[in-house]
Coordinates of C-alpha atoms and ligand atoms in Angstrom, one line a residue:
X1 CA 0.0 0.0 0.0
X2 CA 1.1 3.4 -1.2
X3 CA 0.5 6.4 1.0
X4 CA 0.7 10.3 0.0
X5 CA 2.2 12.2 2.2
X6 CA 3.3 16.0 3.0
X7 CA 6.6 16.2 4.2
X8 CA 8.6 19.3 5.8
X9 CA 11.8 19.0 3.8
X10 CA 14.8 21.4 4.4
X11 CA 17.5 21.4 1.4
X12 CA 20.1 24.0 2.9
X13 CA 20.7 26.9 4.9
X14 CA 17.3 28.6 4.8
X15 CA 15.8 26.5 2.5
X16 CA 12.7 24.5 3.6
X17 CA 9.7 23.4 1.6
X18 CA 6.4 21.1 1.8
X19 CA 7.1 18.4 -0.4
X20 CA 4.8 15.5 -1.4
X21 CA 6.3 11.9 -0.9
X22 CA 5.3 8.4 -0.9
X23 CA 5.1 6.4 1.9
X24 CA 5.3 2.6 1.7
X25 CA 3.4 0.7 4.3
X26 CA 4.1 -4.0 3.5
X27 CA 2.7 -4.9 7.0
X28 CA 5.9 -4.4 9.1
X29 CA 6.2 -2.0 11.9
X30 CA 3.7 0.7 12.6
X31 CA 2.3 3.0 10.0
X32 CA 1.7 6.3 12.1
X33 CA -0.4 9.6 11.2
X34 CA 1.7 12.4 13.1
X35 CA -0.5 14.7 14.0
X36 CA 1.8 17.4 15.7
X37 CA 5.5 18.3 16.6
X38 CA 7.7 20.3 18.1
X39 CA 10.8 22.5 16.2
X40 CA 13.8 22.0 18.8
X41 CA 17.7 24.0 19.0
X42 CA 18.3 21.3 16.1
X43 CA 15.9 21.5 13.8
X44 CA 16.9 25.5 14.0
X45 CA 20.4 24.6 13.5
X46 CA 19.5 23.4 10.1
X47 CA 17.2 26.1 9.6
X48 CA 19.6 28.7 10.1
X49 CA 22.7 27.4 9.4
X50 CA 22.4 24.1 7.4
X51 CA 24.3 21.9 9.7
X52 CA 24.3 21.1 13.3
X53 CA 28.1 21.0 14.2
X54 CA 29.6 19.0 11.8
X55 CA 26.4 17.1 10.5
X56 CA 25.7 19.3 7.4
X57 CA 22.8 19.0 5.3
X58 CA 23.9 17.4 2.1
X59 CA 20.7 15.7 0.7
X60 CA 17.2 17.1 1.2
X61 CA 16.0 15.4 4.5
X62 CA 12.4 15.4 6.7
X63 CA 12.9 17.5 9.9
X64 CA 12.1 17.0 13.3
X65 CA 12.1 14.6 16.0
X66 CA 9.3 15.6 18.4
X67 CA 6.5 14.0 17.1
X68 CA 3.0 12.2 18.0
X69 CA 0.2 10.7 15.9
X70 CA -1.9 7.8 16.4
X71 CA -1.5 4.4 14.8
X72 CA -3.2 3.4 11.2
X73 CA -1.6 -0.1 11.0
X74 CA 0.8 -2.3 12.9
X75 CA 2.4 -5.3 13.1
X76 CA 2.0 -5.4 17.1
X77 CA -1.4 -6.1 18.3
X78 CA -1.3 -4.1 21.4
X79 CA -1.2 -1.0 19.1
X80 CA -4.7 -1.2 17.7
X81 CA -5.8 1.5 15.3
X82 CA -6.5 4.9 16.6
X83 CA -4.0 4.7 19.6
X84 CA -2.5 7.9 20.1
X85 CA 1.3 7.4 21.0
X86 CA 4.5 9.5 21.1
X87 CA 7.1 8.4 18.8
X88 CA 10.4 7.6 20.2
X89 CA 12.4 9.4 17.5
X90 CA 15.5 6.7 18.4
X91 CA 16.4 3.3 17.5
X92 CA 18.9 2.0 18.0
X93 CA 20.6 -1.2 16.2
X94 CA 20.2 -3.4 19.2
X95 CA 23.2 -5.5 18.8
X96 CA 26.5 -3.5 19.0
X97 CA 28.4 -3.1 22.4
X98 CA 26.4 -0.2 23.9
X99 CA 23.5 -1.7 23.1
X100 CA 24.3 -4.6 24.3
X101 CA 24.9 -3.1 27.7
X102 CA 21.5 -0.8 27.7
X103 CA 23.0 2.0 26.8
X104 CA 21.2 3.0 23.6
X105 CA 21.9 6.4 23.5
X106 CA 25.6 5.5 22.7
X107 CA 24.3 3.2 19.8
X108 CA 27.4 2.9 17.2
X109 CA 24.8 2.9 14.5
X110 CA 22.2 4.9 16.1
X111 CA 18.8 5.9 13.3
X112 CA 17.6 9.3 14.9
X113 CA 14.6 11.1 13.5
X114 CA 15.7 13.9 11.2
X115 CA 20.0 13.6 11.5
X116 CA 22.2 14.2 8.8
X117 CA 25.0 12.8 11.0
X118 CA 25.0 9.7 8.0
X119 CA 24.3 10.2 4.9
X120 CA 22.1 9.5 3.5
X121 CA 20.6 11.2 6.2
X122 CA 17.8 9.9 8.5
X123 CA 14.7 11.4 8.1
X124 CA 12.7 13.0 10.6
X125 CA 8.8 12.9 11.8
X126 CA 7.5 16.5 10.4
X127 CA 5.5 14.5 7.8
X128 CA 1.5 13.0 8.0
X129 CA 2.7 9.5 7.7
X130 CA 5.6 7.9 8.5
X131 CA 6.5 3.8 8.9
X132 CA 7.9 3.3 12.6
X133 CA 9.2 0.5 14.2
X134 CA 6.7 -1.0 16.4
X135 CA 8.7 -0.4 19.5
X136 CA 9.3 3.5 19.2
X137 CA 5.4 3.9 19.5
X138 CA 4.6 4.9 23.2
X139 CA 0.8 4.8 23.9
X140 CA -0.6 7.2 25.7
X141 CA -4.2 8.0 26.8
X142 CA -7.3 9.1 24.2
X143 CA -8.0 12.2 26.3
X144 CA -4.3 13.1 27.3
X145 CA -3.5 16.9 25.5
X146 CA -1.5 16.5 23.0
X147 CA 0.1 20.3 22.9
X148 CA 1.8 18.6 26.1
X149 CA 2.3 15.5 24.9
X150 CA 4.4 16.8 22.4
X151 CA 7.0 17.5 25.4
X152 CA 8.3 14.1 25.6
X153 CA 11.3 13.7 23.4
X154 CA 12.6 16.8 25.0
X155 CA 11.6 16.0 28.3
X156 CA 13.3 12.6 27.9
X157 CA 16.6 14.6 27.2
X158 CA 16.0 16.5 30.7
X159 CA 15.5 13.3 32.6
X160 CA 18.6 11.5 31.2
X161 CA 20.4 14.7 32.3
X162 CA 18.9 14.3 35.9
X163 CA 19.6 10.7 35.9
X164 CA 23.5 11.5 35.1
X165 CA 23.6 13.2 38.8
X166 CA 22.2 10.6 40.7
X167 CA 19.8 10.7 43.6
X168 CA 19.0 14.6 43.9
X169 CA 16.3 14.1 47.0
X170 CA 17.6 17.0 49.2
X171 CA 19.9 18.4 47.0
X172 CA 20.8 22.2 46.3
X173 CA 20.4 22.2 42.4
X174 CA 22.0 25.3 39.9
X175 CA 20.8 25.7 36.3
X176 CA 22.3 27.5 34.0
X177 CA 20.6 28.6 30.9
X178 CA 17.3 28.4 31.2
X179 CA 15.5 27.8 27.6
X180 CA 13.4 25.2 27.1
X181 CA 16.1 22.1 28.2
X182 CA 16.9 24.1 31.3
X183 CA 13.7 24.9 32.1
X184 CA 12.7 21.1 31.6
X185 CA 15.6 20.1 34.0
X186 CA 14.2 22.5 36.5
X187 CA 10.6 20.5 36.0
X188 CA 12.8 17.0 36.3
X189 CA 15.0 18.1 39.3
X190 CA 11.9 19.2 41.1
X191 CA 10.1 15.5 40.6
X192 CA 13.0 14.3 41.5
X193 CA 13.2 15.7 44.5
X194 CA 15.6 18.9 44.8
X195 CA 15.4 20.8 47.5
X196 CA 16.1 23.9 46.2
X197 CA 16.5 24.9 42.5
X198 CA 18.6 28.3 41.2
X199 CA 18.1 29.2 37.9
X200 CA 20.3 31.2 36.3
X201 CA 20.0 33.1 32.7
X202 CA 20.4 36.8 30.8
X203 CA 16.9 36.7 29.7
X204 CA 14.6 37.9 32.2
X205 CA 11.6 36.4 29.8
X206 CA 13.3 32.9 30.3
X207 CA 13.8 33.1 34.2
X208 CA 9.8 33.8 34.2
X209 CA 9.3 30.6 32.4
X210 CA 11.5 29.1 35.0
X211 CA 10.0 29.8 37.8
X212 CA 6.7 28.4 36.2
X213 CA 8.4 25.1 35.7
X214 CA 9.8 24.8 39.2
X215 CA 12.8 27.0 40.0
X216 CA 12.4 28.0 43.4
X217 CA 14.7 30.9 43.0
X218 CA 16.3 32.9 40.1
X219 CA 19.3 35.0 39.5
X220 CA 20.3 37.4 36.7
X221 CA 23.4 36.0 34.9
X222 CA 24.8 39.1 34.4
X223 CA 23.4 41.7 37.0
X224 CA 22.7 39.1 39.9
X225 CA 24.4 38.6 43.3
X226 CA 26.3 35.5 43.4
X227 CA 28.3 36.0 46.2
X228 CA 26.4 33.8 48.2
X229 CA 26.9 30.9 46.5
X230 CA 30.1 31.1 46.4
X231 CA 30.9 30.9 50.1
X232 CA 32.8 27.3 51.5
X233 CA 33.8 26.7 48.0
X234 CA 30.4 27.0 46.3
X235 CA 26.9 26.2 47.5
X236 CA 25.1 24.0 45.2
X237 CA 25.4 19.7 45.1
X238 CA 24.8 19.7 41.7
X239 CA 25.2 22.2 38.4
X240 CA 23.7 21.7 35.2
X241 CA 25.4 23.8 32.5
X242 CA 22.4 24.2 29.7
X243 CA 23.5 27.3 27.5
X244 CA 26.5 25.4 25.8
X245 CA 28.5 29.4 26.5
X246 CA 32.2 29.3 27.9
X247 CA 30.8 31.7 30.8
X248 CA 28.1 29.7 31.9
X249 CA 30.7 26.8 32.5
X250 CA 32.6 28.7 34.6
X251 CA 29.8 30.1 36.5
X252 CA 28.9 26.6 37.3
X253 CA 32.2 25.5 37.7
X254 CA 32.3 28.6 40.7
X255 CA 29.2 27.8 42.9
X256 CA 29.2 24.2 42.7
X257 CA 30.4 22.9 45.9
X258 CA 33.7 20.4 46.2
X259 CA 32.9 17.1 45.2
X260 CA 29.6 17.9 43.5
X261 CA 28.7 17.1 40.4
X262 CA 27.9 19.3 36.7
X263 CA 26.3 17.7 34.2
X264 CA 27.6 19.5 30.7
X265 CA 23.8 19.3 28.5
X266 CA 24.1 22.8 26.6
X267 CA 26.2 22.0 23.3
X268 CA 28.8 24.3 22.6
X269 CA 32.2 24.9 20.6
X270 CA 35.7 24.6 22.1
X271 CA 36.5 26.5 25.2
X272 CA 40.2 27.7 24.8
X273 CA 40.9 28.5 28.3
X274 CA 39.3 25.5 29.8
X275 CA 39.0 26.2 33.6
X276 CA 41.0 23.1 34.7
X277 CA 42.2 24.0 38.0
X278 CA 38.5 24.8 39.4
X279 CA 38.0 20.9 38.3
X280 CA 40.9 19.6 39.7
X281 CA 41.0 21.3 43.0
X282 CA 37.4 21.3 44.2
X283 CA 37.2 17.6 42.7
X284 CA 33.8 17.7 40.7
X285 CA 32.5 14.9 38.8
X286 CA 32.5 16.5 35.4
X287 CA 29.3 14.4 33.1
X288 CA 28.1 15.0 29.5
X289 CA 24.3 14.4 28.7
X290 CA 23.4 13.2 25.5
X291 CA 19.8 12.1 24.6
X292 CA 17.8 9.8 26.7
X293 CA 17.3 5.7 26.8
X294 CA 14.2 4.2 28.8
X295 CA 13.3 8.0 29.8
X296 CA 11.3 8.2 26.8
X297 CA 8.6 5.9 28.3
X298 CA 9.4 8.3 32.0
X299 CA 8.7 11.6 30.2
X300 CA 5.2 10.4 28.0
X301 CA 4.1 9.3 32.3
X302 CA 4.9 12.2 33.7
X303 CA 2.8 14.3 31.1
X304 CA 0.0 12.3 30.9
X305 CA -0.1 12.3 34.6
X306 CA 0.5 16.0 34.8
X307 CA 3.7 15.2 36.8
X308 CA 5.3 17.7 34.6
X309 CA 3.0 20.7 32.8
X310 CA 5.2 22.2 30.3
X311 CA 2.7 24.5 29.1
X312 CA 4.7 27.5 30.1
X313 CA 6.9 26.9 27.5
X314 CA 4.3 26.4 24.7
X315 CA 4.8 30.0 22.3
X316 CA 1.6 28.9 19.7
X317 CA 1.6 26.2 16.7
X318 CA 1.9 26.5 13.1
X319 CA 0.1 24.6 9.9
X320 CA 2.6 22.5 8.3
X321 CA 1.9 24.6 4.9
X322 CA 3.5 27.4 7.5
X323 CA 6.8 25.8 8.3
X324 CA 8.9 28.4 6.8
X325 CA 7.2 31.1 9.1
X326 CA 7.5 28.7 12.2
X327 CA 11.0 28.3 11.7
X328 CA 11.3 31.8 11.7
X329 CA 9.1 32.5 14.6
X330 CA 10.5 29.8 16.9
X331 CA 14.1 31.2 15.8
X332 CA 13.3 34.7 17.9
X333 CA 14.5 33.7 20.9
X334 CA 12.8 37.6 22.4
X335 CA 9.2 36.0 21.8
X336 CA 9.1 32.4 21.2
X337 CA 10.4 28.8 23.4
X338 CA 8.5 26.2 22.0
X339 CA 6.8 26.4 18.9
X340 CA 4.5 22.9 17.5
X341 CA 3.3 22.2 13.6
X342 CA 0.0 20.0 13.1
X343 CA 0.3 17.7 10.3
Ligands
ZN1 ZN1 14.5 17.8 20.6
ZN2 ZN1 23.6 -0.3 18.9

């Protein structure tokens, strides 16, 4: 059976266009009808620059990676016909070492929705039909609202970050950078437990949002008072460094206490004058963040159950006709977070 679909398609820098394509559905995996996504930093990346790091687009390639739909078809009974789920834009190969040892994330041959990290490239979910494997369909309930439900690829990426500091029941929590990710690990730390969580960001738009997803107090990157925190060697148990900016590092490097830990999750460039010393001396446990595994089934819970809202971070949704101008939208940092397309 031969589907027509529309598909958001980006070509290059700038360059993004809704292009009809055919989707093939033989009986295997789960034929899905996205209904709605959400445009992330990466997605952008392409947008504005045509590449993400190093993974340039060379080929024209589906975006995005936050996506839900309900099931047409599949080849696994429990997902009968009309059941919404969020798709898990990951799969992994299943058989190579990292795999082998649950740790998908590091998958040597990882497929991820929407990635010109191979080429060809993988593409991604902003399309009205797409062929899934069974397993990357998470159900969740009928009356569940899907604005939020969109949330959970990048709500998965906050709990993995979370996760890589260990228990934080009772801990003093720092986040710097608070866009959507840091304002999503401010949501996670709090469900987790934290006993107190700083935010920290130049944007006094984005420590609003904060505050609504959890922080219990914010500061002013640039015009706050961080003298306190930085008595006995820093304050906080654990820092999570969510802007991917040289200074940001540092600040988290300065009022995190000795022996605590700072997750790196904000992607960034080199940093030529690498604070070393700060790491060495105070002994912190220095851990990069990178995706999610099993916390994509944690983050669709938490939303349906309303453990996390993440409306605050919702700036208004686009037809997919409109992708151009939500690109453009969600790129203006001064007005927008999160901006959705329905398919
Ligand atoms: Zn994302
Ligand atoms: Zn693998």
């Amino acid at each position: 059976m031969n589907i027509e679909t529309q598909s958001c398609v980006i070509i290059g820098k700038q360059q993004v266009s809704v292009a009809p394509q055919q989707v093939e559905w033989n009986g295997q995996g789960t034929l899905v009808r996205i209904t709605r996504g959400g445009i992330c930093g990466s997605d952008l990346h392409y947008y504005q620059e045509g590449k993400v790091g190093s993974f340039e687009v060379k080929m024209p390639m589906i975006l995005g990676h936050e996506v839900i739909g309900y099931v047409v078809e599949s080849d696994n009974p429990q997902l009968k016909p009309d059941q919404k789920v969020a798709v898990n834009p990951s799969k992994p190969c299943g058989t190579c070492k990292y795999c082998q040892r649950d740790q998908h994330n590091q998958c040597t041959s990882m497929r991820f929705f929407g990635s010109a990290m191979y080429v060809p490239h993988v593409d991604g979910g902003f399309t009205q039909f797409k062929v899934v494997d069974s397993s990357q369909c998470v159900p969740f309930p009928q009356d569940a609202d899907e604005t939020v439900m969109v949330f959970a690829e990048p709500l998965a990426v906050c709990i993995h970050a979370t996760h890589q500091a260990g228990d934080l029941r009772g801990k003093h929590v720092f986040i710097s950078g608070v866009g959507p990710i840091g304002c999503l690990i401010a949501a996670a730390a709090k469900a987790r437990g934290a006993a107190s969580i700083v935010c920290s960001d130049i944007s006094e738009r984005s420590l609003s949002m904060a505050k609504q997803m959890g922080a219990t107090d914010v500061i002013h990157a640039a015009e706050g008072d961080f003298t306190p925190y930085l008595a006995d060697k820093g304050y906080f148990d654990v820092a999570f460094e969510a802007s991917g900016h040289p200074s940001s590092l540092q600040r988290c490097l300065d009022v995190v206490c000795a022996k605590g830990t700072l997750v790196q999750v904000g992607m960034g460039g080199a940093i030529p004058d690498f604070p070393i010393m700060a790491l060495i001396a105070k002994e912190i446990h220095l851990v990069g963040s990178f995706r999610f595994t099993h916390e994509f089934n944690t983050a669709v819970e938490w939303l349906a159950s309303g453990i996390v809202n993440p409306l605050p971070l919702f700036s208004g949704e686009y037809a997919l006709q409109d992708v151009d101008a939500a690109l453009q939208f969600a790129g203006d940092k001064t007005r927008a977070a999160k901006v959705q397309l329905t398919f």
